[in-house]
Short mmCIF file of C-alpha atoms in Angstrom, two decimals:
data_model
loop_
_atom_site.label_atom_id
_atom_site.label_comp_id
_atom_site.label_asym_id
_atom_site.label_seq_id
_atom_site.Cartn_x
_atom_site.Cartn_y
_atom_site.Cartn_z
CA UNK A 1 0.00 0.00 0.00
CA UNK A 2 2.83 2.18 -1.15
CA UNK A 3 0.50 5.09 -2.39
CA UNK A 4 2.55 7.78 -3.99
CA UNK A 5 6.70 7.42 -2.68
CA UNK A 6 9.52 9.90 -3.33
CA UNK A 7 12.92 10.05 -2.66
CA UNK A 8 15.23 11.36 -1.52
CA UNK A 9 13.70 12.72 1.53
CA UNK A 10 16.49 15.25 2.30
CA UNK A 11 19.08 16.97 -0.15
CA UNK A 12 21.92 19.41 -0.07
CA UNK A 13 23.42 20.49 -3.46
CA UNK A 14 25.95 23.31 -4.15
CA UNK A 15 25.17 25.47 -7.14
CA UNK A 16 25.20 24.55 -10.71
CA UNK A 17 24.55 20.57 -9.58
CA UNK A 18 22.71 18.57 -11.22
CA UNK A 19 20.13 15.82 -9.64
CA UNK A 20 17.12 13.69 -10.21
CA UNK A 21 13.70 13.66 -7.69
CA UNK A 22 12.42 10.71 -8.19
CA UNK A 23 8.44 9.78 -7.82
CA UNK A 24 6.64 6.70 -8.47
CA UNK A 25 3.10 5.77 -7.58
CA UNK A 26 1.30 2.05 -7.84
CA UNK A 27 -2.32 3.02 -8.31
CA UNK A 28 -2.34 3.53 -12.07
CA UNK A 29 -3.69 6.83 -12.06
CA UNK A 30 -2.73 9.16 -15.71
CA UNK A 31 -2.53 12.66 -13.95
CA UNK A 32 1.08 13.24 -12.16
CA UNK A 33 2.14 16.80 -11.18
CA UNK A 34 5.00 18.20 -9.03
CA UNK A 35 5.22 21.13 -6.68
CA UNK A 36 6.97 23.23 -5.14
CA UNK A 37 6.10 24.78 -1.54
CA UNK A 38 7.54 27.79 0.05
CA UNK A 39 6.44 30.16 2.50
CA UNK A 40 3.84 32.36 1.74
CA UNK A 41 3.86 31.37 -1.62
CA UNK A 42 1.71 28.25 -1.44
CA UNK A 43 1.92 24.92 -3.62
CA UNK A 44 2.98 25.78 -7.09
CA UNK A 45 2.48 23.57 -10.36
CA UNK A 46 6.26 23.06 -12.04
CA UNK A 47 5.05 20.25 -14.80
CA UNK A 48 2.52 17.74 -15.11
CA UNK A 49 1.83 14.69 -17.30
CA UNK A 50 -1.78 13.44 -18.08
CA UNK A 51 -0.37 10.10 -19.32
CA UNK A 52 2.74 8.15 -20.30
CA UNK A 53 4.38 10.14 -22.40
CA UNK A 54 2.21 13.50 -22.55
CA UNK A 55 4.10 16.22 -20.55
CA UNK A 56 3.17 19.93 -19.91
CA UNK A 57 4.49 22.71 -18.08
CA UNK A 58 3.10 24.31 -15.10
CA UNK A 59 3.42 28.05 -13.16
CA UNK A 60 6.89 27.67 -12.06
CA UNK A 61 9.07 25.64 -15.07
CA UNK A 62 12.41 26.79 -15.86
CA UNK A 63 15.14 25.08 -14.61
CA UNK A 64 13.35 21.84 -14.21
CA UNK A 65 12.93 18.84 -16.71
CA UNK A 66 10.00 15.87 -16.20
CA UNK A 67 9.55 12.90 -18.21
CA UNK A 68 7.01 10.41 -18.32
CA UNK A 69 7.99 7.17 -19.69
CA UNK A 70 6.02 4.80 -18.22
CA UNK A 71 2.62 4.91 -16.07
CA UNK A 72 4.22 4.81 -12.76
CA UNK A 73 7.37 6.75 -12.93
CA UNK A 74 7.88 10.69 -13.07
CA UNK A 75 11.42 12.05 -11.91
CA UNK A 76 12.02 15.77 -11.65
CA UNK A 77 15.73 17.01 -13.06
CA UNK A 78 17.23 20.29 -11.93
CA UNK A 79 19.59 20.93 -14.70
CA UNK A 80 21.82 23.22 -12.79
CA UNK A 81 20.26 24.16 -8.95
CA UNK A 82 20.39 27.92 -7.76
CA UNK A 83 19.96 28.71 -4.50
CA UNK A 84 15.80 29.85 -5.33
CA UNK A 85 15.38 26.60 -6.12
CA UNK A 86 15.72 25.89 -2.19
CA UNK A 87 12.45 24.51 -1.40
CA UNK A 88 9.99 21.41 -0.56
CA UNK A 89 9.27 19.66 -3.30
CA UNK A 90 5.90 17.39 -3.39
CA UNK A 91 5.05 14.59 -6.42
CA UNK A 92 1.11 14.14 -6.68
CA UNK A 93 -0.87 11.77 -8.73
CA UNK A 94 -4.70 11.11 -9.08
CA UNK A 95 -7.13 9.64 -11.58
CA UNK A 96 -8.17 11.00 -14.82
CA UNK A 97 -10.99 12.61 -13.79
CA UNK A 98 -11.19 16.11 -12.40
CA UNK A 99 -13.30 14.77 -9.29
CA UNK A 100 -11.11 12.87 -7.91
CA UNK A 101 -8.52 12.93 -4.83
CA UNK A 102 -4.92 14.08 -5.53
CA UNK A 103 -2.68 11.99 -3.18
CA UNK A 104 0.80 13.56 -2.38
CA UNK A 105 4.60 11.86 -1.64
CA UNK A 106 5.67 13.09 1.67
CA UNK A 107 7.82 15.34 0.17
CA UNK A 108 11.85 16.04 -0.22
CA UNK A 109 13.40 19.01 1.20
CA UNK A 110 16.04 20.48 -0.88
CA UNK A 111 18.65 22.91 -0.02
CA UNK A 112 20.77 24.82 -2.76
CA UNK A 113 24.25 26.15 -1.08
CA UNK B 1 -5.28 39.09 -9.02
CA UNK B 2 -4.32 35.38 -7.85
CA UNK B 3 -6.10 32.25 -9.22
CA UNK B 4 -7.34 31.55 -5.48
CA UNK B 5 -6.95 33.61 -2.72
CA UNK B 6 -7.20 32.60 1.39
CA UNK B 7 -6.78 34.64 4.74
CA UNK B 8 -3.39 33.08 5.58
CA UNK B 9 -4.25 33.85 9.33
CA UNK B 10 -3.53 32.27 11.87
CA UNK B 11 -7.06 31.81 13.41
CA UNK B 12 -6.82 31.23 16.91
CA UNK B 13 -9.15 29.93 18.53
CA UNK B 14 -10.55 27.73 21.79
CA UNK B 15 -11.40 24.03 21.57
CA UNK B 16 -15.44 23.56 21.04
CA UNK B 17 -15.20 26.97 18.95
CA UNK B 18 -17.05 27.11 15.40
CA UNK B 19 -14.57 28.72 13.20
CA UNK B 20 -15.01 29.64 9.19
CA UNK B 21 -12.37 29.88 6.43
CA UNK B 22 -13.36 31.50 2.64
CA UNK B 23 -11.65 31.28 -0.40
CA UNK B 24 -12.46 33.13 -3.62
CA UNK B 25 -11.16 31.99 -7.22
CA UNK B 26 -11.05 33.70 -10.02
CA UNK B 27 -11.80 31.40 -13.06
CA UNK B 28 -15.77 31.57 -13.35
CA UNK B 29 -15.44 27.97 -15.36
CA UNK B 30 -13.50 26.36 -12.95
CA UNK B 31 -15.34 22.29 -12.10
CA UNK B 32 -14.29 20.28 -8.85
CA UNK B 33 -13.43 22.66 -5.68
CA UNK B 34 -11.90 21.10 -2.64
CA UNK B 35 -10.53 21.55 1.13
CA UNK B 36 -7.12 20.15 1.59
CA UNK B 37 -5.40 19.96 5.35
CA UNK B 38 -1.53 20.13 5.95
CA UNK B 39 -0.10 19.66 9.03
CA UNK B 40 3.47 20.74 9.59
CA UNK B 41 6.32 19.52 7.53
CA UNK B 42 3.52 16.93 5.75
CA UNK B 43 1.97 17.04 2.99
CA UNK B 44 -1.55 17.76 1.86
CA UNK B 45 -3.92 15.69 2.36
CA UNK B 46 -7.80 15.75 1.05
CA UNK B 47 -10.33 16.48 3.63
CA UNK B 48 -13.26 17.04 1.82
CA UNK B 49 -14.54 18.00 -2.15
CA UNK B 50 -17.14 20.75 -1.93
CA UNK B 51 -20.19 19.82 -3.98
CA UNK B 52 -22.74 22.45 -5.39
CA UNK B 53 -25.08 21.27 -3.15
CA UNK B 54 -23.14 21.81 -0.40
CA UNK B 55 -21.89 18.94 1.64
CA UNK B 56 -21.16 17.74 5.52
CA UNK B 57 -18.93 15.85 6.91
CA UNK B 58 -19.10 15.00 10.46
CA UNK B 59 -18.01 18.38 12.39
CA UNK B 60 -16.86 19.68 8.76
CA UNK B 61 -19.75 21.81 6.59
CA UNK B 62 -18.51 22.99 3.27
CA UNK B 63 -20.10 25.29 0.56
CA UNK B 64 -19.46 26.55 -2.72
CA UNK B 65 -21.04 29.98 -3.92
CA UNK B 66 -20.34 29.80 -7.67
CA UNK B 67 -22.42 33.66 -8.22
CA UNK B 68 -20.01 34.81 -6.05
CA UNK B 69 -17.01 33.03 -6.80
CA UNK B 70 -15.64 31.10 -3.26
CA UNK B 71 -16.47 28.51 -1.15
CA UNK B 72 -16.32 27.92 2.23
CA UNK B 73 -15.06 25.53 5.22
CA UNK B 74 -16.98 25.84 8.78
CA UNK B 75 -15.40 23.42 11.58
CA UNK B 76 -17.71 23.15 14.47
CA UNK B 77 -16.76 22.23 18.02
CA UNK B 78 -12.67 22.93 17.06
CA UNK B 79 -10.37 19.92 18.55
CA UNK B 80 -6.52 20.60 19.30
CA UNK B 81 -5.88 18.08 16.34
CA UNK B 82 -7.85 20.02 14.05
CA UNK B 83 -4.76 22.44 14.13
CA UNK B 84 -3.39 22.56 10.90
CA UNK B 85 -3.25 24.95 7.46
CA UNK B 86 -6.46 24.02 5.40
CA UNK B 87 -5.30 24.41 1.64
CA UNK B 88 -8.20 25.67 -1.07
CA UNK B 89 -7.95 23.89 -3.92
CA UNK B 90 -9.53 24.40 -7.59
CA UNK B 91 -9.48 22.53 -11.09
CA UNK B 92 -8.54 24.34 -13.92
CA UNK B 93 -8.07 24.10 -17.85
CA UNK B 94 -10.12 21.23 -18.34
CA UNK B 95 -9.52 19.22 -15.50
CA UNK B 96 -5.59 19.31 -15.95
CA UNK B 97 -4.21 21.24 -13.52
CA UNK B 98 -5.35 21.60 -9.85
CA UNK B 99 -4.79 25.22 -8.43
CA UNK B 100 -4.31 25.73 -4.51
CA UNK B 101 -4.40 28.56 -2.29
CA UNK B 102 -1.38 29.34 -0.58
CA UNK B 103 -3.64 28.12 2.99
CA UNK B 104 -4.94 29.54 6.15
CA UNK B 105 -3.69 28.42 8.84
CA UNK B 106 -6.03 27.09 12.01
CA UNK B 107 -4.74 26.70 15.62
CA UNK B 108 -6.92 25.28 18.54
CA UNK B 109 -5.77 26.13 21.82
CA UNK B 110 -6.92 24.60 25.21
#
C-alpha cells in the first residue's frame, strides 16, 4: 500500500549541480504533477503529465525537466540548482478525472548552497 | 489578481469553537473545488470536495457559492488536532491542472 513514494527525503546540493527527484506511484492513475512549496507562496504547479508520455508545463518551469515514460514513474531534473530553487518539493498523482482525490509523496526538502 | 486567494491567518481559537475559512477563485469555469489539510512539515492531504449542493462531513460543513465566486469551510466544536493549514484547492483548464491557495492556517488552543 505504497500510495505515492519519493525520494530522496532530504538533499543538499551546491550550485550549478545537477540531480534527479524521483516519484513513483502504484495506483495507475494518468494525472502526475510536481510542486513546489515555500512560505507564503503556497503549492505551485512546475510540470505535469496526463499520461505516459504527454508532458506539460506548469506556473513555475524553468530550470526543471520531467519525463514520463512509463505509467508509474515521473522524476524531476534540476539541470543546474540555484539557491531559489531551495524549497519542498511534493510529487502528486490522481485519476483521470477532475473529481477525484490528488494523493501527495511526503515530500523532499532540498537545499541549494 | 491570484487564481485563489485565502486569509493566511492564523485563526486562533478555543477548543469547542465554530470557526469559518473563505476562499475566492477567479476562473468563473473552474469544475471540482476542494478543502485540503496540511499539518506541519507533511503534505496535503484531502479532507473534503465541496459539492454544489453543499456537503457535511461529520463536524466539517462545506459550501461553494459559484455567483459569487468562493467557497467555504466551517469546523464546528474545534479539537486541538484540528490544528493545521487548510489548503483551497480548484481545477482548472479542463480538469488538468489543480490550483491551490497558498492556505490559512487554524490553531486550537486549550
Amino acid at each position: 500500500n505504497a500510495g505515492v513514494t519519493q525520494t530522496p527525503k532530504f538533499q543538499v546540493l551546491k550550485t550549478g549541480q545537477s540531480m534527479t527527484l524521483q516519484c513513483a506511484q502504484d495506483m495507475n492513475h494518468e494525472y502526475m504533477s510536481w510542486y513546489r512549496q515555500d512560505p507564503g507562496m503556497g503549492l505551485r504547479l512546475i510540470h505535469y503529465s496526463v499520461g505516459a508520455g504527454i508532458t506539460d508545463q506548469g506556473e513555475v518551469p524553468n530550470g526543471y525537466n520531467v519525463s514520463r515514460s512509463t505509467t508509474e514513474d515521473f522524476p524531476l531534473r534540476l539541470l543546474s540548482a540555484a539557491p531559489s530553487q531551495t524549497s519542498v518539493y511534493f510529487c502528486a498523482s490522481r485519476a483521470g478525472t477532475g473529481y477525484n482525490e490528488q494523493y501527495f509523496g511526503p515530500g523532499t526538502r532540498l537545499t541549494v548552497t | 489578481r491570484k487564481e485563489v486567494e485565502q486569509d493566511p491567518g492564523p485563526f486562533n481559537v478555543p477548543e469547542g469553537a465554530t470557526v469559518a475559512f473563505n476562499c475566492t477563485y477567479s476562473n468563473s469555469a473552474s469544475q471540482s473545488f476542494f478543502w485540503y489539510r496540511q499539518d506541519c512539515r507533511k503534505e496535503p492531504k484531502l479532507l473534503m470536495s465541496v459539492y454544489s449542493s453543499g456537503n457535511e462531513d461529520g463536524r466539517f460543513t462545506a459550501q461553494l457559492n459559484r455567483a459569487s465566486q468562493y467557497i467555504s469551510l466551517l469546523i464546528r466544536d474545534s479539537k486541538l488536532s484540528d490544528s493545521a493549514t487548510y489548503l483551497c484547492v480548484v481545477n482548472e483548464k479542463s480538469f488538468q491542472k489543480l490550483v491551490f491557495g497558498t492556505g490559512t492556517r487554524l490553531l486550537v488552543s486549550p
